[in-house]
Amino acid sequence: MALHCYSPFSVLSQFRGSKGNRVIICADLLSALLLRAIGQKLQKSYRMNLRPLGVLRSSQDRGILPCGDIAALVYLWNPFTILSCVGLSTSPIENLAVIVSLYGAVTRRVPLAAFGLIMATHLSLYSAPLVFPLIFLLGYGLDAPPIKKFLQTRHGGVETGSTSDVSKQEKLTPTTQLPFSWRTVLHFVFWVLVWSSYVLVLCSLSLKQYGGLEEMFKRTYGFILRIEDLSPNIGVFWYFFAEAFEFSRNYLLIIFNLYILLTSIPSLMFRLKHRPCFLAFAYLAFTSILKSYPSVGDAALYLSLWALFVNELTDMEYSFFIFCGYIGFSLLSPVMHNFWIWRGTGNANFYFGNAMGYACFQFMFVEKSVNAMLNHDQALKKATAEMTKNLAITVIF
Amino acid sequence: MASLLRSLFLLLIVQSFLVAIAFGSNEVEEFSEALLLKPLPDRKVLAHFHFENRAPPSNSHGLHHHLFPKAISQLVQKFRVKEMELSFTQGRWNHEHWGGFDPLSSMNAKPVGVELWAVFDVPQSQVDTSWKNLTHALSGLFCASINFLESSTSYAAPTWGFGPNSNKLRYGSLPREAVCTENLTPWLKLLPCRDKDGISALMNRPSVYRGFYHSQRLHLSTVESGQEGLGSGIMLEQTLTVVLQPDTTSVESNMQPSWSLSSLFGRKVVGRCVLAKSSNVYLQLEGLLGHGSKNVDTEIEAHGLWKNADFELSLKPERVLRESSSFLFIFDIDKSSDSEPFDLGLTWNLPSKWSCQQAPLHASRFLMGSGNERGAIAILLKATESQEKLSGRDLTNGQCTIKANIFQIFPWYIKVYYHTLQIFVDQQQKTDSEVLKKINVSPSTDKVSSGMMEMMLELPCEVKSVAISIEYDKGFLHIDEYPPDANQGFDIPSALISFPNHHASLDFQEELNKSPLLSSFKEKSLVRSYTEVLLVPLTTPDFSMPYNVITITCTIFALYFGSLLNVLRRRIGEEERFLKSQGKKTGGLKQLLSRITAKIRGRPIEEQSSSESPAAQSSVLSSKLIFKIILVAGAAAAWQYFSTDK
């Protein structure tokens, strides 16, 4: 009888699932397209930034990898994306919202950027601090080597500028000046306010009968921040808060929520403000480790954003080691889960140890990427210094 | 002085007289005791003790009582309890053999552990507070952990699925509660004679707890007087139901065992409780239709029943009452004395067989699925044989239907997906609208409230089996929320299946003596049956190492933060400069010179130093290399020399 009852269930639930699948596939494809567009923009600006530095000649342009295509392919073919699509997770939709906001900022469509940000925040609270990278993106423009170096090169360029062609100079000026365009940012803030009030009004109208906005905040953001659900996921907090003592729970909650906010945002912001897209990547990667309920869909997002910087990050350290670590832990994780939950032969520590190791590798990945990006900037500086020296030598002789 | 004393004395007399008048004007408090014995088809004997205590509505109500336990009346007054039932049960009622369609089973077949329900007479907003206070009071009164029902995760507010329809009803049960003498002793304390005298003297603890099933119940209801100014009367009904296995000496397996009170309980009734208004012993024999069909309408013929070919009673009954399918022998224990104790015995002479009346559907419940992540609960209702004989069917639209209410509480860590509810009638899946007449669901909230499901099924009479299944996910608890033996699993309280169109009652035609037991049998009671308690194993975290988890996690976070900060605040240019300055510490003068020249030239220092270093390095490297080669060659030559020497 038990079998009789149970067997039709699974078939039905599979059938029921196929309806939602289409929406998620569309979201994935759309985010891949947008990623490609972002990548093309970034590639263009990368080429434009490198050319005046003399690192790159127009004939050598083939050396630049098409990062947009790579990122889109990384997103679509990532096993994590496929998993979250097959598993009917909502993370593809959250990812789409994040990518829409980045796309809007990159193409300077301010209302679109604000809309993406608000939707992403509405869907998962952790996207809210993306507002800083977006403001930088709108204020300073696309990713570029640091200002100091630019000014330096421009200086050198002006000195020797008598012979160089004028059109190139003109092309440089909008990016080299790097003024913080307050107008765009204010425009963005205005649109953020418009969209957020729009979403809040809609929510309050639809939730009028069920306790209103207060209830919604308590049930959604409160649920995220208070880590009430302790079922196992690929993060570390479920087990931490299942084991942590009840009397220190509130203290630890405050500490860890502040940890996400205070350790990642300000320090990264100071060093990476000239590269807002990379800042967005670093922040997303960081939150996907420290989220209260992380999923593999988050990893898919930041890995594809990482692929946007393949040109800059070619010299990343330990990349093979980290790659192997990712593969190893993502294969071990289901095994340990099966041991613990289904077979009962394993212990909770097996799975938690695995989650811990995965978090370590993610931490290492973020750290090494940031390191590689800073090294790249340093290398650019060196190259420009050499170029100015050469120019100076030519001037002297 | 003397006159003063006299006047005082007079005053006292007058006062006592007045008090007597006041009491005389009302009904007096009544206590009655009864014991019902009933042989069961599966060679067991059921003993049902019934004590009823009535406090009439009065002005002085609650302040002074003669017989009524003060603790209970204070409880009723304080928490304004309208109706309440508390039961402690161990063992499971066997519906197939012990009956499922008589008042005895529908009232006394209770779920394992503690079950408590109460209806309050307070405003809707105060019901929960009253319930919480009541659970604490009862917990102290009965030495049981009823206070665990205080938390909102363990009780529910059924609307119609549980018997009485009221929105001030709260229901909770503790399946894990162990029931023992410590719960029986305070229960006995509420009786005026305790267990010293009367029928309750039979309650020998070892024999009571040796039984297959025992359930002690306390039912409390207030009776509104209807008069202004008068409080409400309270009716307290205490029952103890025990199923015992008589010691069999006969070898024949098909012979029913013979027993007597002394062999069952190891004690005899010496006399009645003097405070009791009535104290009777009843013996109910079912399935003696062979005799019943003949002619036992008159009392005289009935008297001949107690000694016949089939069985023999050791005492002559006072009266014999007859119901459609059973006989009731009534004994009065007034006549017993110390020299001649009341010891009723039943001796079977011939093998006899009979069966009990059963509820229209037999309910059982089980778990499906494996692993610790998800599963499903299934409730299986099977048609019983006696279904055809039963009345109480509902003929709607010319179709014969049976109505069945299912009431089920889910603890919050059983996260039920109500959309997965499936109903199979005779192995065929039915849509909800076909069989489901009404459903009321209140979903659970994590760590706040338990979920509840009430549904009313309308089934065709010729149904053979109904299976209801619902899927769930198992929750993960905090380390402190697990009980000490966490790996044993968690209990899901029994589901209650009741049949709103079926009422059980035993109507003994003669209504001469107003025995409370018989009158309670005569009332139509809802046919209900409880299912088994389910044991759900939940995944456990490692209980031994919270410190390890906390320290390791925090260490990793700190390490990460340190390394990220290190990367961010690093200046590679300066580092290189520092390294070079360290490398050239030996040639201080040279370095100084180079610095000066660099300053004069206005160029960075790195250029010069870097142009110098490779050559120096290469020379050092080459000399080292030559040294190494010589060393290896020497070693090889020595080896060659020594090896050839030997």
PDB file of C-alpha atoms in Angstrom, chain A residues 65-215:
ATOM      1  CA  LEU A  65      40.400  37.705 -24.960  1.00  0.00           C
ATOM      2  CA  PRO A  66      36.702  38.256 -25.727  1.00  0.00           C
ATOM      3  CA  CYS A  67      35.740  38.348 -22.059  1.00  0.00           C
ATOM      4  CA  GLY A  68      32.020  38.868 -22.714  1.00  0.00           C
ATOM      5  CA  ASP A  69      31.694  35.643 -24.658  1.00  0.00           C
ATOM      6  CA  ILE A  70      33.791  33.804 -22.120  1.00  0.00           C
ATOM      7  CA  ALA A  71      31.702  35.078 -19.214  1.00  0.00           C
ATOM      8  CA  ALA A  72      28.434  34.178 -20.930  1.00  0.00           C
ATOM      9  CA  LEU A  73      29.712  30.695 -21.704  1.00  0.00           C
ATOM     10  CA  VAL A  74      31.058  30.267 -18.190  1.00  0.00           C
ATOM     11  CA  TYR A  75      27.660  31.240 -16.879  1.00  0.00           C
ATOM     12  CA  LEU A  76      25.714  28.913 -19.133  1.00  0.00           C
ATOM     13  CA  TRP A  77      28.015  25.909 -18.935  1.00  0.00           C
ATOM     14  CA  ASN A  78      28.813  26.173 -15.281  1.00  0.00           C
ATOM     15  CA  PRO A  79      27.660  22.991 -13.528  1.00  0.00           C
ATOM     16  CA  PHE A  80      26.449  25.183 -10.674  1.00  0.00           C
ATOM     17  CA  THR A  81      24.118  27.100 -13.024  1.00  0.00           C
ATOM     18  CA  ILE A  82      22.865  23.888 -14.528  1.00  0.00           C
ATOM     19  CA  LEU A  83      22.285  22.438 -11.081  1.00  0.00           C
ATOM     20  CA  SER A  84      20.327  25.407  -9.846  1.00  0.00           C
ATOM     21  CA  CYS A  85      18.287  25.444 -13.052  1.00  0.00           C
ATOM     22  CA  VAL A  86      17.484  21.745 -12.847  1.00  0.00           C
ATOM     23  CA  GLY A  87      16.787  22.017  -9.150  1.00  0.00           C
ATOM     24  CA  LEU A  88      14.236  24.776  -9.836  1.00  0.00           C
ATOM     25  CA  SER A  89      15.985  27.151  -7.506  1.00  0.00           C
ATOM     26  CA  THR A  90      15.021  30.807  -7.625  1.00  0.00           C
ATOM     27  CA  SER A  91      18.645  31.903  -7.650  1.00  0.00           C
ATOM     28  CA  PRO A  92      18.738  32.302 -11.490  1.00  0.00           C
ATOM     29  CA  ILE A  93      16.109  35.019 -11.102  1.00  0.00           C
ATOM     30  CA  GLU A  94      18.070  36.740  -8.344  1.00  0.00           C
ATOM     31  CA  ASN A  95      21.174  36.486 -10.504  1.00  0.00           C
ATOM     32  CA  LEU A  96      19.290  38.012 -13.406  1.00  0.00           C
ATOM     33  CA  ALA A  97      18.296  40.981 -11.261  1.00  0.00           C
ATOM     34  CA  VAL A  98      21.907  41.530 -10.196  1.00  0.00           C
ATOM     35  CA  ILE A  99      23.167  41.279 -13.756  1.00  0.00           C
ATOM     36  CA  VAL A 100      20.445  43.643 -14.972  1.00  0.00           C
ATOM     37  CA  SER A 101      21.565  46.256 -12.466  1.00  0.00           C
ATOM     38  CA  LEU A 102      25.202  45.860 -13.519  1.00  0.00           C
ATOM     39  CA  TYR A 103      24.231  46.040 -17.174  1.00  0.00           C
ATOM     40  CA  GLY A 104      22.227  49.178 -16.546  1.00  0.00           C
ATOM     41  CA  ALA A 105      25.168  50.813 -14.802  1.00  0.00           C
ATOM     42  CA  VAL A 106      27.664  49.728 -17.442  1.00  0.00           C
ATOM     43  CA  THR A 107      25.555  51.075 -20.294  1.00  0.00           C
ATOM     44  CA  ARG A 108      24.657  54.086 -18.152  1.00  0.00           C
ATOM     45  CA  ARG A 109      20.933  53.372 -18.246  1.00  0.00           C
ATOM     46  CA  VAL A 110      20.311  54.745 -14.797  1.00  0.00           C
ATOM     47  CA  PRO A 111      16.645  53.703 -14.312  1.00  0.00           C
ATOM     48  CA  LEU A 112      17.452  50.159 -15.392  1.00  0.00           C
ATOM     49  CA  ALA A 113      20.363  49.961 -12.968  1.00  0.00           C
ATOM     50  CA  ALA A 114      18.164  51.213 -10.144  1.00  0.00           C
ATOM     51  CA  PHE A 115      15.427  48.778 -11.088  1.00  0.00           C
ATOM     52  CA  GLY A 116      17.838  45.840 -11.100  1.00  0.00           C
ATOM     53  CA  LEU A 117      19.240  46.821  -7.739  1.00  0.00           C
ATOM     54  CA  ILE A 118      15.824  47.155  -6.153  1.00  0.00           C
ATOM     55  CA  MET A 119      14.607  43.871  -7.558  1.00  0.00           C
ATOM     56  CA  ALA A 120      17.773  42.099  -6.430  1.00  0.00           C
ATOM     57  CA  THR A 121      17.398  43.572  -2.959  1.00  0.00           C
ATOM     58  CA  HIS A 122      13.756  42.627  -2.894  1.00  0.00           C
ATOM     59  CA  LEU A 123      14.586  39.056  -3.804  1.00  0.00           C
ATOM     60  CA  SER A 124      17.560  38.655  -1.504  1.00  0.00           C
ATOM     61  CA  LEU A 125      18.678  41.189   1.022  1.00  0.00           C
ATOM     62  CA  TYR A 126      22.377  40.627   0.466  1.00  0.00           C
ATOM     63  CA  SER A 127      22.315  42.452  -2.871  1.00  0.00           C
ATOM     64  CA  ALA A 128      21.638  45.781  -1.145  1.00  0.00           C
ATOM     65  CA  PRO A 129      25.312  46.822  -0.642  1.00  0.00           C
ATOM     66  CA  LEU A 130      25.794  46.454  -4.401  1.00  0.00           C
ATOM     67  CA  VAL A 131      24.680  50.067  -4.382  1.00  0.00           C
ATOM     68  CA  PHE A 132      28.310  51.126  -3.724  1.00  0.00           C
ATOM     69  CA  PRO A 133      29.835  49.447  -6.780  1.00  0.00           C
ATOM     70  CA  LEU A 134      26.949  50.761  -8.835  1.00  0.00           C
ATOM     71  CA  ILE A 135      27.509  54.320  -7.629  1.00  0.00           C
ATOM     72  CA  PHE A 136      31.203  54.027  -8.452  1.00  0.00           C
ATOM     73  CA  LEU A 137      30.360  52.573 -11.810  1.00  0.00           C
ATOM     74  CA  LEU A 138      28.084  55.487 -12.594  1.00  0.00           C
ATOM     75  CA  GLY A 139      30.316  58.067 -11.000  1.00  0.00           C
ATOM     76  CA  TYR A 140      33.754  57.038 -12.215  1.00  0.00           C
ATOM     77  CA  GLY A 141      32.855  55.078 -15.306  1.00  0.00           C
ATOM     78  CA  LEU A 142      33.987  51.638 -16.301  1.00  0.00           C
ATOM     79  CA  ASP A 143      36.892  49.727 -14.888  1.00  0.00           C
ATOM     80  CA  ALA A 144      40.238  51.424 -15.556  1.00  0.00           C
ATOM     81  CA  PRO A 145      43.739  51.440 -14.126  1.00  0.00           C
ATOM     82  CA  PRO A 146      44.079  53.749 -11.123  1.00  0.00           C
ATOM     83  CA  ILE A 147      43.805  57.499 -11.646  1.00  0.00           C
ATOM     84  CA  LYS A 148      47.328  58.330 -10.557  1.00  0.00           C
ATOM     85  CA  LYS A 149      48.816  56.253 -13.313  1.00  0.00           C
ATOM     86  CA  PHE A 150      46.499  57.760 -15.822  1.00  0.00           C
ATOM     87  CA  LEU A 151      47.391  61.249 -14.882  1.00  0.00           C
ATOM     88  CA  GLN A 152      51.007  60.280 -15.024  1.00  0.00           C
ATOM     89  CA  THR A 153      50.667  58.871 -18.497  1.00  0.00           C
ATOM     90  CA  ARG A 154      48.609  61.765 -19.684  1.00  0.00           C
ATOM     91  CA  HIS A 155      51.305  64.021 -18.439  1.00  0.00           C
ATOM     92  CA  GLY A 156      53.895  62.073 -20.365  1.00  0.00           C
ATOM     93  CA  GLY A 157      51.579  62.009 -23.318  1.00  0.00           C
ATOM     94  CA  VAL A 158      51.212  65.786 -23.296  1.00  0.00           C
ATOM     95  CA  GLU A 159      54.932  66.290 -23.140  1.00  0.00           C
ATOM     96  CA  THR A 160      55.498  64.194 -26.190  1.00  0.00           C
ATOM     97  CA  GLY A 161      52.102  64.970 -27.609  1.00  0.00           C
ATOM     98  CA  SER A 162      53.311  67.220 -30.370  1.00  0.00           C
ATOM     99  CA  THR A 163      53.823  64.307 -32.684  1.00  0.00           C
ATOM    100  CA  SER A 164      51.003  61.971 -31.595  1.00  0.00           C
ATOM    101  CA  ASP A 165      47.755  62.239 -33.460  1.00  0.00           C
ATOM    102  CA  VAL A 166      45.065  64.466 -32.093  1.00  0.00           C
ATOM    103  CA  SER A 167      42.088  62.173 -32.463  1.00  0.00           C
ATOM    104  CA  LYS A 168      43.603  59.694 -30.027  1.00  0.00           C
ATOM    105  CA  GLN A 169      43.987  62.422 -27.451  1.00  0.00           C
ATOM    106  CA  GLU A 170      40.398  63.380 -27.777  1.00  0.00           C
ATOM    107  CA  LYS A 171      39.326  59.823 -27.347  1.00  0.00           C
ATOM    108  CA  LEU A 172      41.313  59.614 -24.168  1.00  0.00           C
ATOM    109  CA  THR A 173      39.990  62.659 -22.414  1.00  0.00           C
ATOM    110  CA  PRO A 174      36.623  61.319 -21.244  1.00  0.00           C
ATOM    111  CA  THR A 175      38.201  58.350 -19.453  1.00  0.00           C
ATOM    112  CA  THR A 176      41.432  59.914 -18.309  1.00  0.00           C
ATOM    113  CA  GLN A 177      39.856  62.835 -16.538  1.00  0.00           C
ATOM    114  CA  LEU A 178      37.831  60.523 -14.307  1.00  0.00           C
ATOM    115  CA  PRO A 179      35.629  63.136 -12.749  1.00  0.00           C
ATOM    116  CA  PHE A 180      33.082  61.877 -10.277  1.00  0.00           C
ATOM    117  CA  SER A 181      29.845  62.712 -12.061  1.00  0.00           C
ATOM    118  CA  TRP A 182      27.595  63.694  -9.215  1.00  0.00           C
ATOM    119  CA  ARG A 183      24.717  64.318 -11.533  1.00  0.00           C
ATOM    120  CA  THR A 184      24.481  60.721 -12.697  1.00  0.00           C
ATOM    121  CA  VAL A 185      24.800  59.477  -9.152  1.00  0.00           C
ATOM    122  CA  LEU A 186      22.039  61.781  -7.938  1.00  0.00           C
ATOM    123  CA  HIS A 187      19.968  60.657 -10.850  1.00  0.00           C
ATOM    124  CA  PHE A 188      20.612  57.068  -9.780  1.00  0.00           C
ATOM    125  CA  VAL A 189      19.688  57.768  -6.169  1.00  0.00           C
ATOM    126  CA  PHE A 190      16.489  59.392  -7.333  1.00  0.00           C
ATOM    127  CA  TRP A 191      15.590  56.348  -9.408  1.00  0.00           C
ATOM    128  CA  VAL A 192      16.443  54.013  -6.550  1.00  0.00           C
ATOM    129  CA  LEU A 193      14.019  55.936  -4.371  1.00  0.00           C
ATOM    130  CA  VAL A 194      11.354  55.829  -7.072  1.00  0.00           C
ATOM    131  CA  TRP A 195      11.648  52.098  -7.638  1.00  0.00           C
ATOM    132  CA  SER A 196      11.866  51.216  -3.973  1.00  0.00           C
ATOM    133  CA  SER A 197       8.796  53.262  -3.113  1.00  0.00           C
ATOM    134  CA  TYR A 198       7.040  51.659  -6.063  1.00  0.00           C
ATOM    135  CA  VAL A 199       7.899  48.149  -4.842  1.00  0.00           C
ATOM    136  CA  LEU A 200       6.972  49.016  -1.272  1.00  0.00           C
ATOM    137  CA  VAL A 201       3.617  50.446  -2.277  1.00  0.00           C
ATOM    138  CA  LEU A 202       2.829  47.402  -4.383  1.00  0.00           C
ATOM    139  CA  CYS A 203       3.852  45.107  -1.540  1.00  0.00           C
ATOM    140  CA  SER A 204       1.837  46.989   1.028  1.00  0.00           C
ATOM    141  CA  LEU A 205      -1.204  46.912  -1.241  1.00  0.00           C
ATOM    142  CA  SER A 206      -0.965  43.206  -1.850  1.00  0.00           C
ATOM    143  CA  LEU A 207      -0.130  42.350   1.750  1.00  0.00           C
ATOM    144  CA  LYS A 208      -2.736  44.566   3.341  1.00  0.00           C
ATOM    145  CA  GLN A 209      -4.737  41.604   4.599  1.00  0.00           C
ATOM    146  CA  TYR A 210      -1.750  39.655   5.836  1.00  0.00           C
ATOM    147  CA  GLY A 211      -0.142  42.052   8.247  1.00  0.00           C
ATOM    148  CA  GLY A 212       1.274  44.612   5.862  1.00  0.00           C
ATOM    149  CA  LEU A 213       4.866  45.592   5.292  1.00  0.00           C
ATOM    150  CA  GLU A 214       5.968  45.049   8.841  1.00  0.00           C
ATOM    151  CA  GLU A 215       5.024  41.406   8.628  1.00  0.00           C
TER     152      GLU A 215
END
